[in-house]
PDB file of C-alpha atoms in Angstrom:
ATOM      1  CA  MET A 204      50.524 -29.473  36.095  1.00 87.00           C
ATOM      2  CA  TYR A 205      52.594 -31.333  33.322  1.00 89.00           C
ATOM      3  CA  TYR A 206      51.030 -28.998  30.887  1.00 92.00           C
ATOM      4  CA  VAL A 207      51.534 -25.502  33.073  1.00 93.00           C
ATOM      5  CA  SER A 208      55.285 -26.882  33.879  1.00 93.00           C
ATOM      6  CA  THR A 209      55.892 -26.279  29.926  1.00 93.00           C
ATOM      7  CA  TYR A 210      55.640 -22.450  30.702  1.00 94.00           C
ATOM      8  CA  GLY A 211      58.303 -22.412  33.530  1.00 94.00           C
ATOM      9  CA  TYR A 212      58.444 -22.783  37.071  1.00 94.00           C
ATOM     10  CA  GLU A 213      57.071 -19.227  37.869  1.00 95.00           C
ATOM     11  CA  ALA A 214      53.626 -20.279  36.003  1.00 95.00           C
ATOM     12  CA  VAL A 215      53.499 -23.501  38.173  1.00 96.00           C
ATOM     13  CA  ALA A 216      53.950 -21.572  41.259  1.00 96.00           C
ATOM     14  CA  GLY A 217      51.155 -18.809  40.069  1.00 96.00           C
ATOM     15  CA  TYR A 218      48.871 -21.415  39.019  1.00 95.00           C
ATOM     16  CA  GLY A 219      49.262 -23.264  42.406  1.00 95.00           C
ATOM     17  CA  ILE A 220      48.489 -20.078  44.147  1.00 96.00           C
ATOM     18  CA  GLY A 221      45.745 -19.044  41.798  1.00 95.00           C
ATOM     19  CA  PHE A 222      44.075 -22.398  42.315  1.00 94.00           C
ATOM     20  CA  ARG A 223      44.231 -22.150  46.093  1.00 94.00           C
ATOM     21  CA  VAL A 224      42.649 -18.703  46.346  1.00 93.00           C
ATOM     22  CA  GLU A 225      40.155 -20.091  43.676  1.00 92.00           C
ATOM     23  CA  GLN A 226      39.192 -22.954  45.873  1.00 92.00           C
ATOM     24  CA  ILE A 227      38.806 -20.856  48.872  1.00 91.00           C
ATOM     25  CA  MET A 228      36.042 -18.740  46.904  1.00 89.00           C
ATOM     26  CA  LEU A 229      34.155 -22.038  45.948  1.00 91.00           C
ATOM     27  CA  LEU A 230      33.631 -23.074  49.442  1.00 94.00           C
ATOM     28  CA  PRO A 231      30.359 -21.410  49.939  1.00 94.00           C
ATOM     29  CA  ALA A 232      29.223 -22.969  46.560  1.00 92.00           C
ATOM     30  CA  LEU A 233      29.998 -26.277  48.027  1.00 93.00           C
ATOM     31  CA  GLY A 234      28.114 -25.519  51.048  1.00 95.00           C
ATOM     32  CA  ILE A 235      25.020 -24.664  49.058  1.00 96.00           C
ATOM     33  CA  SER A 236      25.402 -27.688  47.020  1.00 95.00           C
ATOM     34  CA  THR A 237      25.655 -29.856  50.127  1.00 95.00           C
ATOM     35  CA  ALA A 238      22.490 -28.261  51.649  1.00 96.00           C
ATOM     36  CA  ALA A 239      20.647 -28.632  48.230  1.00 97.00           C
ATOM     37  CA  LEU A 240      21.304 -32.348  48.427  1.00 97.00           C
ATOM     38  CA  SER A 241      19.667 -32.738  51.878  1.00 96.00           C
ATOM     39  CA  ILE A 242      16.843 -30.863  50.992  1.00 97.00           C
ATOM     40  CA  ILE A 243      16.329 -32.458  47.434  1.00 97.00           C
ATOM     41  CA  SER A 244      16.609 -36.097  48.863  1.00 96.00           C
ATOM     42  CA  ASN A 245      14.105 -35.070  51.510  1.00 96.00           C
ATOM     43  CA  ASN A 246      11.633 -33.795  49.079  1.00 95.00           C
ATOM     44  CA  PHE A 247      12.258 -36.625  46.879  1.00 95.00           C
ATOM     45  CA  GLY A 248      11.442 -39.136  49.436  1.00 93.00           C
ATOM     46  CA  ALA A 249       8.227 -37.256  50.221  1.00 94.00           C
ATOM     47  CA  LYS A 250       7.239 -37.217  46.504  1.00 91.00           C
ATOM     48  CA  LYS A 251       7.267 -33.559  46.650  1.00 93.00           C
ATOM     49  CA  TYR A 252       8.894 -33.106  43.105  1.00 91.00           C
ATOM     50  CA  ASP A 253       7.916 -29.506  42.877  1.00 90.00           C
ATOM     51  CA  ARG A 254      10.101 -28.675  45.735  1.00 94.00           C
ATOM     52  CA  VAL A 255      12.947 -30.719  44.023  1.00 95.00           C
ATOM     53  CA  TYR A 256      12.932 -28.455  41.206  1.00 94.00           C
ATOM     54  CA  LEU A 257      12.498 -25.387  43.388  1.00 96.00           C
ATOM     55  CA  THR A 258      15.386 -26.302  45.596  1.00 97.00           C
ATOM     56  CA  MET A 259      17.613 -26.785  42.592  1.00 97.00           C
ATOM     57  CA  THR A 260      16.607 -23.566  41.154  1.00 97.00           C
ATOM     58  CA  THR A 261      17.161 -21.681  44.359  1.00 97.00           C
ATOM     59  CA  ALA A 262      20.450 -23.149  44.892  1.00 97.00           C
ATOM     60  CA  LEU A 263      21.715 -22.119  41.506  1.00 97.00           C
ATOM     61  CA  LYS A 264      20.303 -18.619  42.383  1.00 97.00           C
ATOM     62  CA  TYR A 265      21.891 -18.331  45.561  1.00 97.00           C
ATOM     63  CA  GLY A 266      25.043 -19.818  44.170  1.00 96.00           C
ATOM     64  CA  PHE A 267      25.290 -17.409  41.237  1.00 97.00           C
ATOM     65  CA  ILE A 268      24.938 -14.497  43.636  1.00 96.00           C
ATOM     66  CA  ILE A 269      27.688 -15.816  45.931  1.00 94.00           C
ATOM     67  CA  SER A 270      29.752 -16.366  42.591  1.00 94.00           C
ATOM     68  CA  LEU A 271      29.300 -12.708  41.580  1.00 95.00           C
ATOM     69  CA  VAL A 272      30.578 -11.524  44.868  1.00 95.00           C
ATOM     70  CA  GLY A 273      33.741 -14.090  44.263  1.00 93.00           C
ATOM     71  CA  VAL A 274      34.358 -12.609  41.007  1.00 94.00           C
ATOM     72  CA  VAL A 275      34.128  -9.050  42.126  1.00 95.00           C
ATOM     73  CA  VAL A 276      36.315  -9.745  45.134  1.00 94.00           C
ATOM     74  CA  LEU A 277      38.919 -11.415  43.100  1.00 93.00           C
ATOM     75  CA  TYR A 278      39.101  -9.045  40.550  1.00 93.00           C
ATOM     76  CA  ILE A 279      39.764  -6.186  43.127  1.00 94.00           C
ATOM     77  CA  PHE A 280      41.865  -8.108  45.285  1.00 95.00           C
ATOM     78  CA  GLY A 281      43.074 -11.053  43.147  1.00 94.00           C
ATOM     79  CA  GLU A 282      46.699  -9.555  42.727  1.00 95.00           C
ATOM     80  CA  PHE A 283      46.836  -8.638  46.575  1.00 96.00           C
ATOM     81  CA  LEU A 284      46.066 -12.489  47.614  1.00 95.00           C
ATOM     82  CA  VAL A 285      48.437 -13.844  45.198  1.00 95.00           C
ATOM     83  CA  ALA A 286      51.232 -11.592  46.219  1.00 96.00           C
ATOM     84  CA  GLN A 287      50.770 -12.759  49.830  1.00 95.00           C
ATOM     85  CA  PHE A 288      52.030 -16.182  48.863  1.00 95.00           C
ATOM     86  CA  ASP A 289      55.038 -15.057  46.662  1.00 94.00           C
ATOM     87  CA  PRO A 290      56.426 -11.647  45.863  1.00 94.00           C
ATOM     88  CA  ASN A 291      57.951 -12.497  42.642  1.00 96.00           C
ATOM     89  CA  PRO A 292      56.454 -10.581  40.057  1.00 96.00           C
ATOM     90  CA  GLU A 293      56.269 -13.402  37.413  1.00 96.00           C
ATOM     91  CA  VAL A 294      54.532 -15.600  39.758  1.00 96.00           C
ATOM     92  CA  ILE A 295      51.941 -12.961  40.802  1.00 96.00           C
ATOM     93  CA  ARG A 296      51.531 -12.253  36.972  1.00 95.00           C
ATOM     94  CA  TYR A 297      50.922 -15.980  36.204  1.00 96.00           C
ATOM     95  CA  GLY A 298      48.541 -16.228  39.257  1.00 96.00           C
ATOM     96  CA  VAL A 299      46.499 -13.209  38.455  1.00 95.00           C
ATOM     97  CA  GLU A 300      46.230 -14.247  34.795  1.00 94.00           C
ATOM     98  CA  TYR A 301      44.903 -17.722  35.989  1.00 95.00           C
ATOM     99  CA  LEU A 302      42.467 -16.019  38.259  1.00 94.00           C
ATOM    100  CA  LEU A 303      41.077 -13.337  35.887  1.00 93.00           C
ATOM    101  CA  VAL A 304      39.998 -15.977  33.479  1.00 93.00           C
ATOM    102  CA  GLU A 305      38.825 -18.905  35.870  1.00 92.00           C
ATOM    103  CA  VAL A 306      36.716 -16.777  38.133  1.00 93.00           C
ATOM    104  CA  TRP A 307      34.194 -16.719  35.454  1.00 94.00           C
ATOM    105  CA  LEU A 308      34.284 -20.710  36.106  1.00 94.00           C
ATOM    106  CA  PHE A 309      32.358 -20.031  39.257  1.00 95.00           C
ATOM    107  CA  PHE A 310      29.083 -19.939  37.624  1.00 97.00           C
ATOM    108  CA  ALA A 311      29.713 -23.315  35.834  1.00 97.00           C
ATOM    109  CA  PHE A 312      31.140 -25.011  39.044  1.00 97.00           C
ATOM    110  CA  VAL A 313      27.668 -23.721  40.805  1.00 97.00           C
ATOM    111  CA  THR A 314      25.884 -25.432  38.245  1.00 97.00           C
ATOM    112  CA  LEU A 315      27.975 -28.558  38.047  1.00 97.00           C
ATOM    113  CA  PHE A 316      27.535 -28.608  42.087  1.00 97.00           C
ATOM    114  CA  VAL A 317      23.982 -28.224  42.237  1.00 98.00           C
ATOM    115  CA  CYS A 318      23.176 -30.431  39.200  1.00 98.00           C
ATOM    116  CA  VAL A 319      25.229 -33.327  40.906  1.00 97.00           C
ATOM    117  CA  SER A 320      23.397 -32.756  44.176  1.00 97.00           C
ATOM    118  CA  THR A 321      20.247 -32.907  42.409  1.00 97.00           C
ATOM    119  CA  LEU A 322      20.856 -35.998  40.577  1.00 97.00           C
ATOM    120  CA  GLN A 323      22.188 -37.617  43.840  1.00 97.00           C
ATOM    121  CA  GLY A 324      19.291 -36.860  45.726  1.00 96.00           C
ATOM    122  CA  ILE A 325      16.828 -37.966  43.165  1.00 96.00           C
ATOM    123  CA  LYS A 326      18.692 -41.313  42.703  1.00 95.00           C
ATOM    124  CA  LYS A 327      19.783 -40.817  39.222  1.00 95.00           C
ATOM    125  CA  PRO A 328      23.452 -40.240  39.692  1.00 94.00           C
ATOM    126  CA  LYS A 329      24.701 -42.471  36.512  1.00 95.00           C
ATOM    127  CA  MET A 330      25.361 -39.441  34.136  1.00 96.00           C
ATOM    128  CA  ILE A 331      27.565 -37.798  36.920  1.00 96.00           C
ATOM    129  CA  PHE A 332      30.270 -40.333  36.290  1.00 97.00           C
ATOM    130  CA  TYR A 333      30.363 -39.664  32.397  1.00 97.00           C
ATOM    131  CA  VAL A 334      30.330 -35.844  32.910  1.00 97.00           C
ATOM    132  CA  GLY A 335      33.234 -36.085  35.442  1.00 95.00           C
ATOM    133  CA  LEU A 336      35.072 -38.336  33.253  1.00 96.00           C
ATOM    134  CA  TYR A 337      34.724 -35.633  30.368  1.00 97.00           C
ATOM    135  CA  ARG A 338      35.549 -32.873  32.402  1.00 94.00           C
ATOM    136  CA  GLN A 339      38.365 -34.069  34.574  1.00 93.00           C
ATOM    137  CA  ILE A 340      40.261 -36.429  32.355  1.00 94.00           C
ATOM    138  CA  ILE A 341      39.415 -36.714  28.737  1.00 96.00           C
ATOM    139  CA  ALA A 342      38.539 -33.141  27.686  1.00 95.00           C
ATOM    140  CA  LYS A 343      40.970 -31.558  30.176  1.00 92.00           C
ATOM    141  CA  LEU A 344      43.844 -33.858  28.787  1.00 94.00           C
ATOM    142  CA  LEU A 345      42.761 -32.784  24.968  1.00 95.00           C
ATOM    143  CA  VAL A 346      42.103 -29.199  25.572  1.00 94.00           C
ATOM    144  CA  ALA A 347      45.493 -29.057  27.330  1.00 94.00           C
ATOM    145  CA  HIS A 348      47.452 -31.064  24.812  1.00 94.00           C
ATOM    146  CA  ILE A 349      46.022 -29.042  21.643  1.00 95.00           C
ATOM    147  CA  ILE A 350      46.729 -25.698  23.224  1.00 95.00           C
ATOM    148  CA  VAL A 351      50.018 -26.292  25.047  1.00 94.00           C
ATOM    149  CA  ILE A 352      51.836 -28.711  22.738  1.00 94.00           C
ATOM    150  CA  TYR A 353      50.130 -28.930  19.413  1.00 94.00           C
ATOM    151  CA  LEU A 354      49.158 -25.083  18.955  1.00 95.00           C
ATOM    152  CA  ALA A 355      51.908 -23.877  21.474  1.00 92.00           C
ATOM    153  CA  LEU A 356      49.877 -20.987  22.559  1.00 94.00           C
ATOM    154  CA  ASP A 357      50.336 -18.537  25.438  1.00 94.00           C
ATOM    155  CA  TYR A 358      49.568 -19.410  28.922  1.00 92.00           C
ATOM    156  CA  ILE A 359      46.369 -17.602  29.288  1.00 93.00           C
ATOM    157  CA  TYR A 360      44.889 -19.590  26.304  1.00 95.00           C
ATOM    158  CA  LEU A 361      45.090 -23.036  28.390  1.00 94.00           C
ATOM    159  CA  TRP A 362      42.722 -21.634  30.957  1.00 94.00           C
ATOM    160  CA  MET A 363      40.488 -20.138  28.165  1.00 95.00           C
ATOM    161  CA  GLY A 364      40.392 -23.815  26.910  1.00 95.00           C
ATOM    162  CA  ILE A 365      39.539 -25.324  30.291  1.00 94.00           C
ATOM    163  CA  LEU A 366      36.841 -22.519  30.985  1.00 95.00           C
ATOM    164  CA  VAL A 367      34.969 -23.521  27.481  1.00 95.00           C
ATOM    165  CA  MET A 368      35.379 -27.298  28.508  1.00 96.00           C
ATOM    166  CA  ILE A 369      33.954 -26.931  31.942  1.00 96.00           C
ATOM    167  CA  TYR A 370      31.200 -24.564  30.822  1.00 97.00           C
ATOM    168  CA  SER A 371      30.272 -27.462  28.160  1.00 97.00           C
ATOM    169  CA  ALA A 372      29.941 -29.805  31.043  1.00 97.00           C
ATOM    170  CA  ALA A 373      27.987 -27.704  33.081  1.00 98.00           C
ATOM    171  CA  ILE A 374      25.625 -26.909  30.218  1.00 98.00           C
ATOM    172  CA  PHE A 375      25.120 -30.357  29.564  1.00 98.00           C
ATOM    173  CA  LEU A 376      24.831 -31.451  32.967  1.00 98.00           C
ATOM    174  CA  TYR A 377      22.248 -28.667  33.811  1.00 98.00           C
ATOM    175  CA  CYS A 378      20.203 -30.027  30.597  1.00 98.00           C
ATOM    176  CA  HIS A 379      20.331 -33.301  31.559  1.00 98.00           C
ATOM    177  CA  THR A 380      19.215 -32.736  35.075  1.00 97.00           C
ATOM    178  CA  LYS A 381      16.256 -30.640  33.925  1.00 96.00           C
ATOM    179  CA  VAL A 382      15.055 -33.201  31.457  1.00 96.00           C
ATOM    180  CA  THR A 383      15.284 -36.125  34.319  1.00 95.00           C
ATOM    181  CA  LEU A 384      13.324 -33.867  36.371  1.00 94.00           C
ATOM    182  CA  LYS A 385      10.694 -33.413  33.877  1.00 93.00           C
ATOM    183  CA  LYS A 386      10.588 -36.964  33.296  1.00 91.00           C
ATOM    184  CA  LEU A 387      10.285 -37.669  36.908  1.00 85.00           C
ATOM    185  CA  THR A 388       7.235 -35.240  37.279  1.00 81.00           C
ATOM    186  CA  SER A 389       5.565 -36.564  34.101  1.00 81.00           C
ATOM    187  CA  ASN A 390       6.100 -40.139  35.415  1.00 72.00           C
ATOM    188  CA  THR A 391       4.309 -39.589  38.529  1.00 67.00           C
ATOM    189  CA  ARG A 392       1.334 -37.219  36.961  1.00 63.00           C
ATOM    190  CA  GLN A 393       0.564 -40.756  34.637  1.00 61.00           C
ATOM    191  CA  LYS A 394       0.458 -42.977  37.757  1.00 57.00           C
TER     192      LYS A 394
END
């Protein structure tokens, strides 16, 4: 919010509205990840590791489908939804600019949510802390500071920087989760 405020109060209002609209669209993805956690931990406890991987990939597939629907809905109705909260054209512009970039984060968030659920379900949550620290504090502050203060770029570049940063966290966590699952299945085959 500190970095967004450098663009003015309309940017803060537009960001706040866009963020709330985005969060509503992410609720189904949170539901999928919660369901995945239950199913994964059940199968992990039953030592059915093939089902753990199947659950993860199925949750990702359905999460991506829901994300695609969210992207389409927000591209079509984003301006209308933002305008319901504030009639100011500048606030609407900032809110829509935020949404038009951030809707592409749905796929990264689904990946993060499902991988976090998978790692929690197989009792290997250690990496979640480090990815969260990177994604929510270190990289976010670094990216925001470079884009807003150092380079003094336009508002939309802040969201593009955040997009790259969150995708990097999602890709890393997905790869880590796959490697962890592969080790888990290879260790059980050796026993």
